[in-house]
PDB file of C-alpha atoms in Angstrom:
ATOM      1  CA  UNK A   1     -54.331-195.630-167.172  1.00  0.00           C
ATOM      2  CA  UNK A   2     -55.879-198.514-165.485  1.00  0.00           C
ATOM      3  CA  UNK A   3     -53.620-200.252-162.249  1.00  0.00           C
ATOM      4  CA  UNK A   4     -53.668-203.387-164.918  1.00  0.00           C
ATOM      5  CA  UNK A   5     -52.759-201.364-167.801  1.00  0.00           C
ATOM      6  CA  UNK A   6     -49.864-199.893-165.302  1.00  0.00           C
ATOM      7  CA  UNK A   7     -48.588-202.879-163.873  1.00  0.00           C
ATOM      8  CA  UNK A   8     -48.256-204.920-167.330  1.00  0.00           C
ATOM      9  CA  UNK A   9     -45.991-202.148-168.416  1.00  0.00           C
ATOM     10  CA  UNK A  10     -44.232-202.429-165.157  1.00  0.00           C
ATOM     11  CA  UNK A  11     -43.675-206.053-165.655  1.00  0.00           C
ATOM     12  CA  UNK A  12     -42.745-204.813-169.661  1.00  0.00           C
ATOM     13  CA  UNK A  13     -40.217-202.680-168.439  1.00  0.00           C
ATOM     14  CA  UNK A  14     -38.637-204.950-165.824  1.00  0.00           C
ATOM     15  CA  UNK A  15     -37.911-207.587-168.402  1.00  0.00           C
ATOM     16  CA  UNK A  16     -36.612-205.131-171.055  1.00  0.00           C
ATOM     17  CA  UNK A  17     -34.278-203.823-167.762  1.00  0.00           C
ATOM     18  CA  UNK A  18     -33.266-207.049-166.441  1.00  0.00           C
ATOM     19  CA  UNK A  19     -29.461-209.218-166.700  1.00  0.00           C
ATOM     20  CA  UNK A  20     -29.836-212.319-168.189  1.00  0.00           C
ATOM     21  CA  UNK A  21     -29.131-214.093-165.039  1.00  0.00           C
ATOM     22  CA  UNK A  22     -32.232-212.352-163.547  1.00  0.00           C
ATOM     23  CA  UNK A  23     -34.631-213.550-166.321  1.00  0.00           C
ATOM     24  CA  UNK A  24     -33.041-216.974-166.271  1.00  0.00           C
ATOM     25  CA  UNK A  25     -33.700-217.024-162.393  1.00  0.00           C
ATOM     26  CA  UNK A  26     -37.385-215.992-163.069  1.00  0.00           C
ATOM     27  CA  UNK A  27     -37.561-218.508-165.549  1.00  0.00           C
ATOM     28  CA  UNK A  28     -36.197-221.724-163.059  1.00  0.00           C
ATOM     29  CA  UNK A  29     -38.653-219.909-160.301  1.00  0.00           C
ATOM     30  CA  UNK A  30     -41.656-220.476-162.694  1.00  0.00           C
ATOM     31  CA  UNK A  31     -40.686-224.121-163.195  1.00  0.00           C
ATOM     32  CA  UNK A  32     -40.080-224.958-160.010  1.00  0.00           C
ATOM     33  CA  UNK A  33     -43.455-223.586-158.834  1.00  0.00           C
ATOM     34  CA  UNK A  34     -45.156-225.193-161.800  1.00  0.00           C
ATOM     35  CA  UNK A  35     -43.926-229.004-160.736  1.00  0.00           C
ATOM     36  CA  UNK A  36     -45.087-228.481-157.035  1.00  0.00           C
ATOM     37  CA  UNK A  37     -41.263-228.257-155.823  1.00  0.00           C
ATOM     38  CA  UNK A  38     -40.468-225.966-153.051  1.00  0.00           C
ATOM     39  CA  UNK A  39     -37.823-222.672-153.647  1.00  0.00           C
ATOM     40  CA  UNK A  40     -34.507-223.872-152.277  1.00  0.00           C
ATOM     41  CA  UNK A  41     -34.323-220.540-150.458  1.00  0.00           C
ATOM     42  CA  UNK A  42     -37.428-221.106-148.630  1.00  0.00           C
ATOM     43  CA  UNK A  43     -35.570-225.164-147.374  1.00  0.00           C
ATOM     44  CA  UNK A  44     -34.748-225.746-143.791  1.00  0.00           C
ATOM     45  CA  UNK A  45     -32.232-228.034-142.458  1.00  0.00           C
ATOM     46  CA  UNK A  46     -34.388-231.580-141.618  1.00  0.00           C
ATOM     47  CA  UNK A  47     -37.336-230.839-144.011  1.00  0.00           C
ATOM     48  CA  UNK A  48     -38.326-233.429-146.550  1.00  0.00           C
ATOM     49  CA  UNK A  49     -38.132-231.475-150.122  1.00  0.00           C
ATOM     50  CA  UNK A  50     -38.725-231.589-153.434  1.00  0.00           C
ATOM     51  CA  UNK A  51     -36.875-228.707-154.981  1.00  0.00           C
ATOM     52  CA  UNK A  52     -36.341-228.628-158.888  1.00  0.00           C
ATOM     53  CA  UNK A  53     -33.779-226.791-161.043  1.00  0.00           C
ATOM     54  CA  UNK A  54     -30.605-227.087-163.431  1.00  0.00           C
ATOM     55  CA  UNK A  55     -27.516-228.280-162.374  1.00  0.00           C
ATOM     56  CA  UNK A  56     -24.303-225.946-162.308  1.00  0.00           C
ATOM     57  CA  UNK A  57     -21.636-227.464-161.945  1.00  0.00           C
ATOM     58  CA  UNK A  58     -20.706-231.840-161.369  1.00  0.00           C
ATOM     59  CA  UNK A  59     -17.569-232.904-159.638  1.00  0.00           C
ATOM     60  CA  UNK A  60     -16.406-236.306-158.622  1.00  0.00           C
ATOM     61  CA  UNK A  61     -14.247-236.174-155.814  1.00  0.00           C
ATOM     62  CA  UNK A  62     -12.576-238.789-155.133  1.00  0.00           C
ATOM     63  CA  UNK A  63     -12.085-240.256-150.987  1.00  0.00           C
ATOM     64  CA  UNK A  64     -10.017-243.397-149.658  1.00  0.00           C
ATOM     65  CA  UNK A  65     -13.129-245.029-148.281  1.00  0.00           C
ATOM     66  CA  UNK A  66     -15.878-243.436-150.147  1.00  0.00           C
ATOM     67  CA  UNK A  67     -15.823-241.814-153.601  1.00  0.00           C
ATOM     68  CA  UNK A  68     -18.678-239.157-154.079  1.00  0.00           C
ATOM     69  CA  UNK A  69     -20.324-237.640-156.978  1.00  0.00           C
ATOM     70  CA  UNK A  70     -21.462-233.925-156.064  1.00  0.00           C
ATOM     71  CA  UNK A  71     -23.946-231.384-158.272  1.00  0.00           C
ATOM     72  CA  UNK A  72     -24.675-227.968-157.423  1.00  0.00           C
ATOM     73  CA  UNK A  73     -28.668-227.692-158.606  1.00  0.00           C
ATOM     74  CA  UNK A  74     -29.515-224.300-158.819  1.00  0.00           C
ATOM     75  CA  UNK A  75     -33.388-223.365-158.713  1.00  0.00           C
ATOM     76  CA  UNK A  76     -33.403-219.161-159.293  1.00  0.00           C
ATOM     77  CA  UNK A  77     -33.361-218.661-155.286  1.00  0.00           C
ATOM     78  CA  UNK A  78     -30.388-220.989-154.053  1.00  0.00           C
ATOM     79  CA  UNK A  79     -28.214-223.819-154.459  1.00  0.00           C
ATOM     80  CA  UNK A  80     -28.427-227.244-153.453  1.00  0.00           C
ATOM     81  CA  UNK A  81     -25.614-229.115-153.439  1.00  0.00           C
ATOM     82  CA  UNK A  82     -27.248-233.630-154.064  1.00  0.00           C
ATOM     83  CA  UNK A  83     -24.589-235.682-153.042  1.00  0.00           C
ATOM     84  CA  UNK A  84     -24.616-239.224-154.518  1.00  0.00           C
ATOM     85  CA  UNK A  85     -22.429-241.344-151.800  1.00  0.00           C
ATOM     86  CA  UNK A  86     -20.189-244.181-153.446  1.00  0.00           C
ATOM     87  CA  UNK A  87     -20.721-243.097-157.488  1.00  0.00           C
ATOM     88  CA  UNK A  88     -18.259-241.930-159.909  1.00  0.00           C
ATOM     89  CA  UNK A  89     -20.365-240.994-162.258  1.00  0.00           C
ATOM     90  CA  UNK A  90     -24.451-241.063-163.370  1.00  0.00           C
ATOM     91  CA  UNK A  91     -25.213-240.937-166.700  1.00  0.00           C
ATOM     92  CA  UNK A  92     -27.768-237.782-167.539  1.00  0.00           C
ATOM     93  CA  UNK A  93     -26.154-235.720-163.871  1.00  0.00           C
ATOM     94  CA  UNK A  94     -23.796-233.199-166.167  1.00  0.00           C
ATOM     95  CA  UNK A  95     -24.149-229.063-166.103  1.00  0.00           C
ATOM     96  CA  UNK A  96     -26.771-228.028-167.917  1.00  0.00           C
ATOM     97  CA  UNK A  97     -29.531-230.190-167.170  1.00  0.00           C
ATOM     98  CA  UNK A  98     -32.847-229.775-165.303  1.00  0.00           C
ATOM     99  CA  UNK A  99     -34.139-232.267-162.793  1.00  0.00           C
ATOM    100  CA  UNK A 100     -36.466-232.693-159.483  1.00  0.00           C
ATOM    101  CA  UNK A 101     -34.821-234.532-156.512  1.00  0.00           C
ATOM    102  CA  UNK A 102     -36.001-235.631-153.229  1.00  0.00           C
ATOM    103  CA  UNK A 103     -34.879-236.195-149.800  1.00  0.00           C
ATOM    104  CA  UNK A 104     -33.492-234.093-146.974  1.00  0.00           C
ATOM    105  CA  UNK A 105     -31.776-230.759-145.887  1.00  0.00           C
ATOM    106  CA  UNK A 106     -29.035-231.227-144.353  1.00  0.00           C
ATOM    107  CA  UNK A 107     -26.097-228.635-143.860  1.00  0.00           C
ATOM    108  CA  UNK A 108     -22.497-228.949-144.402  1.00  0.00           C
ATOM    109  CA  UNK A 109     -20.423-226.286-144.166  1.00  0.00           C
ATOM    110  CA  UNK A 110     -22.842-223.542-144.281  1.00  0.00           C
ATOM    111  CA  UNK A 111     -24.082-225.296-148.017  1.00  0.00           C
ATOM    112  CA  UNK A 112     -28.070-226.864-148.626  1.00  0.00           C
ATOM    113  CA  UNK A 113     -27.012-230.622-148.720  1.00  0.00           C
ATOM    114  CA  UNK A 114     -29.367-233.571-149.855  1.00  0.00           C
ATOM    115  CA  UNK A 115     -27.186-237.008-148.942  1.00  0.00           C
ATOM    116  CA  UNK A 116     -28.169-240.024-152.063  1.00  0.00           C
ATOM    117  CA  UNK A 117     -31.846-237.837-153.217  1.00  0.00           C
ATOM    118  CA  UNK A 118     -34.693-239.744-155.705  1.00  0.00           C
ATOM    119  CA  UNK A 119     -34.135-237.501-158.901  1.00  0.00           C
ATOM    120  CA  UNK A 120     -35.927-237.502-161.667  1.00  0.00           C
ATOM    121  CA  UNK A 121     -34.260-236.376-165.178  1.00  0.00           C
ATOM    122  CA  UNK A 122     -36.005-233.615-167.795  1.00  0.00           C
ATOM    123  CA  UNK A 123     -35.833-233.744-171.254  1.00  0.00           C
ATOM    124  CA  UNK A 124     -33.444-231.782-172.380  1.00  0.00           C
ATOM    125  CA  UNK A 125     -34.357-228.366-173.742  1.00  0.00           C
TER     126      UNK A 125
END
């Protein structure tokens, strides 16, 4: 058996082996890399990113000077959490969907934080 022959059934047997949640975190890690966007895990606090996913979860929480609109996006490595300062709502940011944003790390409480990020919407799949 050739080291090719033995490594496709590697990767044969690693998918037939693998949760869900591990393929679907292979699968994000292949788009991300595909659109140029760098792994969240790999994001530093004060880099410019691009970092490119599917958004988990999207919560409004309300403040008495400054409503924000939060979204966990969630690329296969880690979570970033885009905060949109001063919005409610957006229409096309709800769980489920895939997008690319832009800006930069910041921390806050221990959490990946992009403050207002360019996004770009996907298609939905």
């Amino acid at each position: 058996m050739t080291t090719e022959e033995r490594t496709g059934l590697r990767r044969f047997l690693d998918r037939l082996t693998a949760t869900d949640s591990e393929l679907d975190a292979r699968e994000l890690q292949r788009d991300s890399a595909k659109c140029g966007a760098m792994p969240a895990g790999q994001c530093r606090r004060g880099q410019v990113v691009s970092v490119s996913g599917r958004l988990r979860t999207v919560a409004y929480t309300p403040r008495t000077n400054l409503p924000t609109l939060e979204a966990d996006l969630w690329d296969g490595s880690d979570v970033v959490t885009l905060v949109f300062l001063g919005r409610r709502s957006i229409a096309g940011i709800e769980p489920g969907r895939q997008l690319t944003a832009r800006g930069r790390i910041a921390i806050r409480d221990d959490r990946k934080v992009i403050y207002n990020p360019f996004y770009e919407l996907e298609a939905p799949r």
